[in-house]
mmCIF file of C-alpha atoms and ligand atoms in Angstrom:
data_model
loop_
_atom_site.group_PDB
_atom_site.id
_atom_site.type_symbol
_atom_site.label_atom_id
_atom_site.label_comp_id
_atom_site.label_asym_id
_atom_site.label_seq_id
_atom_site.Cartn_x
_atom_site.Cartn_y
_atom_site.Cartn_z
ATOM 1 C CA MET A 18 77.622 193.423 23.066
ATOM 2 C CA TYR A 19 76.497 189.799 23.108
ATOM 3 C CA THR A 20 75.548 187.840 26.199
ATOM 4 C CA ILE A 21 75.974 184.098 26.665
ATOM 5 C CA ASP A 22 72.357 183.619 25.497
ATOM 6 C CA TYR A 23 73.232 184.984 22.084
ATOM 7 C CA TYR A 24 75.798 182.230 21.488
ATOM 8 C CA ARG A 25 73.577 179.620 23.193
ATOM 9 C CA ARG A 26 70.831 180.211 20.669
ATOM 10 C CA SER A 27 73.075 178.981 17.810
ATOM 11 C CA ALA A 28 74.506 176.145 19.901
ATOM 12 C CA ASP A 29 71.068 174.922 21.021
ATOM 13 C CA TRP A 30 69.755 175.018 17.448
ATOM 14 C CA LEU A 31 72.692 172.921 16.247
ATOM 15 C CA GLU A 32 72.545 170.532 19.204
ATOM 16 C CA GLU A 33 68.935 169.658 18.350
ATOM 17 C CA ARG A 34 70.053 168.621 14.873
ATOM 18 C CA LEU A 35 73.187 166.577 15.709
ATOM 19 C CA ASP A 36 73.253 162.973 16.910
ATOM 20 C CA ASP A 37 76.486 163.338 18.893
ATOM 21 C CA VAL A 38 78.856 165.947 20.296
ATOM 22 C CA PRO A 39 81.599 166.746 17.760
ATOM 23 C CA GLU A 40 85.048 166.215 19.260
ATOM 24 C CA ILE A 41 86.970 168.417 16.850
ATOM 25 C CA ALA A 42 86.066 171.651 15.079
ATOM 26 C CA LEU A 43 87.837 172.459 11.812
ATOM 27 C CA ILE A 44 87.902 175.896 10.210
ATOM 28 C CA LEU A 45 89.037 175.810 6.579
ATOM 29 C CA GLY A 46 90.660 178.727 4.804
ATOM 30 C CA SER A 47 90.751 180.004 1.190
ATOM 31 C CA GLY A 48 90.879 177.199 -1.336
ATOM 32 C CA LEU A 49 91.186 174.560 1.420
ATOM 33 C CA GLY A 50 87.512 173.540 1.343
ATOM 34 C CA PRO A 51 88.018 170.126 -0.369
ATOM 35 C CA LEU A 52 88.811 168.576 3.014
ATOM 36 C CA ALA A 53 85.164 169.082 3.949
ATOM 37 C CA ASP A 54 84.082 166.887 1.022
ATOM 38 C CA GLN A 55 85.749 163.915 2.724
ATOM 39 C CA ILE A 56 83.464 164.055 5.744
ATOM 40 C CA GLU A 57 81.346 160.892 5.892
ATOM 41 C CA ASN A 58 77.603 160.851 6.620
ATOM 42 C CA PRO A 59 77.557 164.650 6.491
ATOM 43 C CA ILE A 60 74.817 166.827 7.871
ATOM 44 C CA VAL A 61 75.201 170.162 6.084
ATOM 45 C CA PHE A 62 73.911 173.499 7.360
ATOM 46 C CA ASP A 63 73.927 176.749 5.402
ATOM 47 C CA TYR A 64 75.363 179.468 7.623
ATOM 48 C CA LYS A 65 72.352 181.631 6.810
ATOM 49 C CA ASP A 66 69.984 179.066 8.367
ATOM 50 C CA ILE A 67 71.771 178.947 11.743
ATOM 51 C CA PRO A 68 70.254 181.491 14.156
ATOM 52 C CA ASN A 69 72.648 184.231 15.281
ATOM 53 C CA PHE A 70 75.430 182.920 13.017
ATOM 54 C CA LEU A 71 77.185 184.992 10.319
ATOM 55 C CA VAL A 72 77.193 184.519 6.531
ATOM 56 C CA SER A 73 80.195 184.234 4.182
ATOM 57 C CA THR A 74 80.482 187.012 1.648
ATOM 58 C CA VAL A 75 83.682 185.776 -0.043
ATOM 59 C CA LYS A 76 83.193 183.835 -3.314
ATOM 60 C CA THR A 77 85.766 181.169 -2.460
ATOM 61 C CA HIS A 78 84.282 180.542 1.001
ATOM 62 C CA ALA A 79 81.365 178.146 0.644
ATOM 63 C CA GLY A 80 79.359 179.187 3.712
ATOM 64 C CA LYS A 81 78.552 175.709 4.990
ATOM 65 C CA LEU A 82 78.853 174.095 8.377
ATOM 66 C CA ILE A 83 79.326 170.349 8.001
ATOM 67 C CA TYR A 84 78.979 167.769 10.751
ATOM 68 C CA GLY A 85 80.034 164.153 10.273
ATOM 69 C CA THR A 86 82.857 161.658 10.621
ATOM 70 C CA LEU A 87 86.422 162.260 9.444
ATOM 71 C CA ALA A 88 89.148 159.677 10.050
ATOM 72 C CA GLY A 89 86.842 157.979 12.548
ATOM 73 C CA LYS A 90 86.204 161.136 14.614
ATOM 74 C CA LYS A 91 83.080 163.238 14.922
ATOM 75 C CA VAL A 92 83.908 166.651 13.513
ATOM 76 C CA ILE A 93 82.178 169.922 12.801
ATOM 77 C CA CYS A 94 83.729 171.824 9.948
ATOM 78 C CA MET A 95 83.407 175.364 8.679
ATOM 79 C CA LYS A 96 83.840 175.363 4.915
ATOM 80 C CA GLY A 97 84.501 179.040 4.629
ATOM 81 C CA ARG A 98 85.184 181.459 7.472
ATOM 82 C CA PHE A 99 84.453 185.065 8.407
ATOM 83 C CA HIS A 100 86.872 187.964 8.214
ATOM 84 C CA SER A 101 87.067 191.481 9.540
ATOM 85 C CA TYR A 102 87.441 192.853 5.987
ATOM 86 C CA GLU A 103 83.908 191.643 5.215
ATOM 87 C CA GLY A 104 82.718 194.241 7.707
ATOM 88 C CA TYR A 105 82.272 192.022 10.760
ATOM 89 C CA THR A 106 83.388 193.332 14.125
ATOM 90 C CA MET A 107 85.943 191.339 16.068
ATOM 91 C CA GLU A 108 83.189 190.520 18.567
ATOM 92 C CA GLN A 109 81.069 189.017 15.779
ATOM 93 C CA LEU A 110 84.133 187.036 14.717
ATOM 94 C CA SER A 111 84.176 185.298 18.110
ATOM 95 C CA ILE A 112 80.797 183.660 17.367
ATOM 96 C CA PRO A 113 81.826 180.383 15.679
ATOM 97 C CA VAL A 114 84.378 179.283 18.276
ATOM 98 C CA ARG A 115 82.120 180.253 21.186
ATOM 99 C CA VAL A 116 79.276 178.290 19.626
ATOM 100 C CA PHE A 117 81.605 175.289 19.224
ATOM 101 C CA LYS A 118 82.633 175.570 22.861
ATOM 102 C CA LEU A 119 78.997 175.599 23.991
ATOM 103 C CA LEU A 120 78.331 172.560 21.793
ATOM 104 C CA GLY A 121 80.992 170.675 23.757
ATOM 105 C CA VAL A 122 83.746 170.657 21.102
ATOM 106 C CA GLN A 123 87.072 169.794 22.730
ATOM 107 C CA LYS A 124 89.700 170.630 20.097
ATOM 108 C CA LEU A 125 90.109 173.194 17.344
ATOM 109 C CA ILE A 126 92.081 172.969 14.098
ATOM 110 C CA VAL A 127 92.284 176.151 12.030
ATOM 111 C CA THR A 128 93.746 176.358 8.536
ATOM 112 C CA ASN A 129 94.458 179.352 6.380
ATOM 113 C CA ALA A 130 96.248 180.579 3.288
ATOM 114 C CA ALA A 131 98.982 183.170 3.807
ATOM 115 C CA GLY A 132 101.844 184.970 2.133
ATOM 116 C CA ALA A 133 105.426 184.112 3.062
ATOM 117 C CA VAL A 134 107.344 186.836 4.846
ATOM 118 C CA ASN A 135 110.166 184.416 5.647
ATOM 119 C CA LEU A 136 112.389 184.331 2.550
ATOM 120 C CA THR A 137 113.253 180.634 3.009
ATOM 121 C CA TYR A 138 109.577 179.598 2.568
ATOM 122 C CA LYS A 139 108.105 178.666 -0.817
ATOM 123 C CA PRO A 140 104.547 178.608 -2.178
ATOM 124 C CA GLY A 141 103.070 175.193 -1.388
ATOM 125 C CA ASP A 142 104.942 174.880 1.932
ATOM 126 C CA ILE A 143 103.055 174.402 5.196
ATOM 127 C CA MET A 144 103.693 176.442 8.332
ATOM 128 C CA ILE A 145 102.610 175.003 11.662
ATOM 129 C CA ILE A 146 101.603 178.125 13.573
ATOM 130 C CA ASN A 147 103.706 178.351 16.733
ATOM 131 C CA ASP A 148 102.688 181.879 17.672
ATOM 132 C CA GLN A 149 100.832 184.887 16.281
ATOM 133 C CA ILE A 150 101.039 188.669 16.065
ATOM 134 C CA LYS A 151 97.811 190.677 16.072
ATOM 135 C CA LEU A 152 98.500 194.391 16.334
ATOM 136 C CA ALA A 153 95.607 195.569 14.167
ATOM 137 C CA LEU A 154 92.006 195.934 15.375
ATOM 138 C CA ASP A 155 90.364 195.065 18.677
ATOM 139 C CA SER A 156 90.539 191.814 20.544
ATOM 140 C CA PRO A 157 87.528 189.575 19.858
ATOM 141 C CA LEU A 158 87.220 189.414 23.666
ATOM 142 C CA ARG A 159 86.753 193.173 24.054
ATOM 143 C CA GLY A 160 83.597 194.068 25.980
ATOM 144 C CA PRO A 161 81.896 192.830 29.133
ATOM 145 C CA ASN A 162 83.483 189.501 29.998
ATOM 146 C CA ILE A 163 81.349 186.374 29.699
ATOM 147 C CA ASP A 164 82.697 184.452 32.669
ATOM 148 C CA GLU A 165 81.150 181.147 31.508
ATOM 149 C CA LEU A 166 83.443 181.341 28.469
ATOM 150 C CA GLY A 167 86.685 182.140 30.252
ATOM 151 C CA PRO A 168 88.496 184.666 32.388
ATOM 152 C CA ARG A 169 88.784 188.387 31.702
ATOM 153 C CA PHE A 170 92.579 188.242 31.526
ATOM 154 C CA PHE A 171 94.161 185.103 30.149
ATOM 155 C CA ASP A 172 97.569 183.779 29.284
ATOM 156 C CA VAL A 173 98.494 183.248 25.626
ATOM 157 C CA THR A 174 102.107 182.197 26.088
ATOM 158 C CA LYS A 175 101.347 178.764 24.642
ATOM 159 C CA MET A 176 98.057 179.359 22.875
ATOM 160 C CA PHE A 177 99.009 176.927 20.106
ATOM 161 C CA THR A 178 99.051 173.652 22.015
ATOM 162 C CA PRO A 179 102.688 172.406 22.106
ATOM 163 C CA ALA A 180 101.697 168.711 21.974
ATOM 164 C CA TYR A 181 99.690 169.382 18.796
ATOM 165 C CA ILE A 182 102.666 171.128 17.178
ATOM 166 C CA THR A 183 104.776 168.018 17.855
ATOM 167 C CA LEU A 184 102.007 165.771 16.548
ATOM 168 C CA ALA A 185 101.664 167.878 13.378
ATOM 169 C CA HIS A 186 105.381 167.386 12.715
ATOM 170 C CA HIS A 187 105.067 163.608 13.137
ATOM 171 C CA CYS A 188 102.101 163.482 10.806
ATOM 172 C CA ALA A 189 104.063 165.413 8.154
ATOM 173 C CA GLU A 190 106.589 162.586 7.790
ATOM 174 C CA ASN A 191 106.177 160.937 4.363
ATOM 175 C CA SER A 192 103.420 163.404 3.474
ATOM 176 C CA GLY A 193 105.452 164.947 0.658
ATOM 177 C CA LEU A 194 104.909 168.356 2.272
ATOM 178 C CA THR A 195 107.584 170.790 3.416
ATOM 179 C CA VAL A 196 106.640 171.864 6.923
ATOM 180 C CA HIS A 197 107.979 174.799 8.962
ATOM 181 C CA ASP A 198 107.376 176.197 12.446
ATOM 182 C CA GLY A 199 106.522 179.886 12.316
ATOM 183 C CA THR A 200 104.700 182.987 13.469
ATOM 184 C CA TYR A 201 101.502 184.107 11.721
ATOM 185 C CA MET A 202 100.858 187.821 11.552
ATOM 186 C CA PHE A 203 97.387 189.261 11.043
ATOM 187 C CA MET A 204 96.865 192.172 8.675
ATOM 188 C CA SER A 205 93.325 193.440 8.335
ATOM 189 C CA GLY A 206 93.049 193.560 4.520
ATOM 190 C CA PRO A 207 91.241 193.350 2.158
ATOM 191 C CA GLN A 208 94.128 194.897 0.257
ATOM 192 C CA TYR A 209 97.267 192.821 0.207
ATOM 193 C CA GLU A 210 100.102 194.466 2.096
ATOM 194 C CA THR A 211 102.558 196.992 0.716
ATOM 195 C CA PRO A 212 106.214 195.954 0.371
ATOM 196 C CA ALA A 213 107.025 198.356 3.242
ATOM 197 C CA GLU A 214 104.427 196.678 5.462
ATOM 198 C CA ILE A 215 105.932 193.282 4.681
ATOM 199 C CA ARG A 216 109.400 194.547 5.616
ATOM 200 C CA ALA A 217 107.875 195.809 8.878
ATOM 201 C CA CYS A 218 106.226 192.405 9.480
ATOM 202 C CA ARG A 219 109.613 190.738 8.997
ATOM 203 C CA VAL A 220 111.314 193.063 11.482
ATOM 204 C CA LEU A 221 108.538 192.291 13.974
ATOM 205 C CA GLY A 222 109.173 188.554 13.708
ATOM 206 C CA ALA A 223 106.476 187.318 11.321
ATOM 207 C CA ASP A 224 107.062 184.355 9.019
ATOM 208 C CA ALA A 225 103.709 184.534 7.225
ATOM 209 C CA VAL A 226 100.977 187.118 6.844
ATOM 210 C CA GLY A 227 97.232 186.715 6.374
ATOM 211 C CA MET A 228 93.825 188.282 6.944
ATOM 212 C CA SER A 229 92.123 185.753 9.201
ATOM 213 C CA THR A 230 92.374 183.264 12.057
ATOM 214 C CA VAL A 231 93.594 185.385 14.997
ATOM 215 C CA ASN A 232 90.052 186.108 16.213
ATOM 216 C CA GLU A 233 89.336 182.361 16.260
ATOM 217 C CA THR A 234 92.577 181.438 18.014
ATOM 218 C CA LEU A 235 92.177 184.121 20.708
ATOM 219 C CA THR A 236 88.581 183.059 21.339
ATOM 220 C CA ALA A 237 89.733 179.441 21.677
ATOM 221 C CA ALA A 238 92.558 180.456 24.018
ATOM 222 C CA GLN A 239 90.160 182.305 26.308
ATOM 223 C CA CYS A 240 87.826 179.340 26.664
ATOM 224 C CA GLY A 241 90.702 176.904 27.128
ATOM 225 C CA MET A 242 90.215 174.981 23.894
ATOM 226 C CA PRO A 243 93.370 173.159 22.720
ATOM 227 C CA LEU A 244 94.364 174.489 19.334
ATOM 228 C CA LEU A 245 96.352 173.624 16.202
ATOM 229 C CA GLY A 246 96.948 176.175 13.419
ATOM 230 C CA LEU A 247 98.131 175.237 9.925
ATOM 231 C CA THR A 248 99.035 177.749 7.235
ATOM 232 C CA VAL A 249 99.365 176.950 3.561
ATOM 233 C CA ILE A 250 101.878 179.317 2.023
ATOM 234 C CA THR A 251 100.250 180.367 -1.250
ATOM 235 C CA ASN A 252 102.573 183.168 -2.347
ATOM 236 C CA MET A 253 105.625 185.169 -1.432
ATOM 237 C CA ALA A 254 104.352 188.300 0.343
ATOM 238 C CA ALA A 255 104.314 191.711 -1.358
ATOM 239 C CA GLY A 256 107.552 193.128 -2.705
ATOM 240 C CA ILE A 257 109.550 189.879 -2.506
ATOM 241 C CA LEU A 258 109.012 188.950 -6.149
ATOM 242 C CA ASP A 259 108.523 191.503 -8.890
ATOM 243 C CA LYS A 260 104.875 190.656 -9.540
ATOM 244 C CA PRO A 261 101.468 191.710 -8.267
ATOM 245 C CA LEU A 262 99.563 189.514 -5.784
ATOM 246 C CA SER A 263 96.176 188.091 -6.666
ATOM 247 C CA ASP A 264 93.517 185.907 -5.133
ATOM 248 C CA GLU A 265 93.665 183.736 -8.297
ATOM 249 C CA GLU A 266 97.252 182.833 -7.411
ATOM 250 C CA VAL A 267 96.321 182.225 -3.765
ATOM 251 C CA ASN A 268 93.467 179.880 -4.697
ATOM 252 C CA GLU A 269 95.444 178.148 -7.434
ATOM 253 C CA VAL A 270 98.330 177.246 -5.121
ATOM 254 C CA ALA A 271 95.919 176.186 -2.368
ATOM 255 C CA SER A 272 94.099 173.887 -4.789
ATOM 256 C CA THR A 273 97.366 172.478 -6.211
ATOM 257 C CA ILE A 274 98.363 171.131 -2.814
ATOM 258 C CA SER A 275 94.857 170.324 -1.671
ATOM 259 C CA THR A 276 95.167 166.519 -2.168
ATOM 260 C CA LYS A 277 98.344 166.297 -0.059
ATOM 261 C CA PHE A 278 97.066 168.807 2.460
ATOM 262 C CA THR A 279 93.754 166.990 2.861
ATOM 263 C CA ALA A 280 95.544 163.688 3.504
ATOM 264 C CA TYR A 281 97.799 165.463 6.012
ATOM 265 C CA VAL A 282 94.959 167.030 7.981
ATOM 266 C CA LYS A 283 93.057 163.717 7.997
ATOM 267 C CA LYS A 284 96.085 162.032 9.514
ATOM 268 C CA ILE A 285 96.234 164.738 12.172
ATOM 269 C CA VAL A 286 92.505 164.366 12.932
ATOM 270 C CA GLU A 287 92.999 160.631 13.363
ATOM 271 C CA ALA A 288 95.961 161.078 15.727
ATOM 272 C CA ILE A 289 94.941 164.150 17.733
HETATM 273 N N1 HPA B 315 98.747 188.638 2.422
HETATM 274 C C1 HPA B 315 97.616 188.567 3.159
HETATM 275 N N2 HPA B 315 96.784 187.546 3.094
HETATM 276 C C2 HPA B 315 97.091 186.542 2.272
HETATM 277 C C3 HPA B 315 98.245 186.537 1.479
HETATM 278 C C4 HPA B 315 99.118 187.651 1.565
HETATM 279 O O1 HPA B 315 100.165 187.718 0.903
HETATM 280 N N3 HPA B 315 98.253 185.373 0.777
HETATM 281 C C5 HPA B 315 97.129 184.695 1.148
HETATM 282 N N4 HPA B 315 96.422 185.394 2.040
#
């Protein structure tokens, strides 16, 4: 079980190497890395060089932490994130957001790729995450509470900041993107879901399903960090269409909309 000093070690190491406090942290999902290439005057860290940080084991996740300016704001951006299916515990998966909090980051934007459970969604659509369902695995906040990082028990009624949801809708105007409000459901992977699991997700109220993000959002909620979540729908979830799911399809759809999506997120960063 980590103590505050564990997270401080990474934060202190980064702080020594940055010229300013980043205002916004961005966590980029599968195939959504190109946004990071737009960061100006970047300082790039390999995850493996940051003390007490984790490393990416997924091919399509670059494993770089990039600090710089995006749309006039100081940002720190994870190009590639960590997942439970890589073998990390939920506690380990709280590291990045806690490190960002200790660095003084004020706002968090998370992006991910997910399968559509909602039959009205289409690949290439965007879902602004309004709420989430995490029934699988532990909470990332399980264990002795670190009071400096937030209370033991905390409210998650509005964990996705309502003003940011409104702002994300405004920014979508004239973006050429189709944008929905929806609920993201976490499944632990790495296998895609079975058709029966997807039917269960639908009954439970999910609009999209994916293997990431909920550890980051819960960690942010505990430490009171305002939060926006954006999902790129890369495929219809299992059993909806008569074809197998693949990560090639997920990455292909994510890269097809990456130009529009990048412009959209930049606009949000500017306005948030
Ligand atoms: N299921 C889980 N994770 C995903 C999917 C999916 O259909 N698409 C992209 N990530």
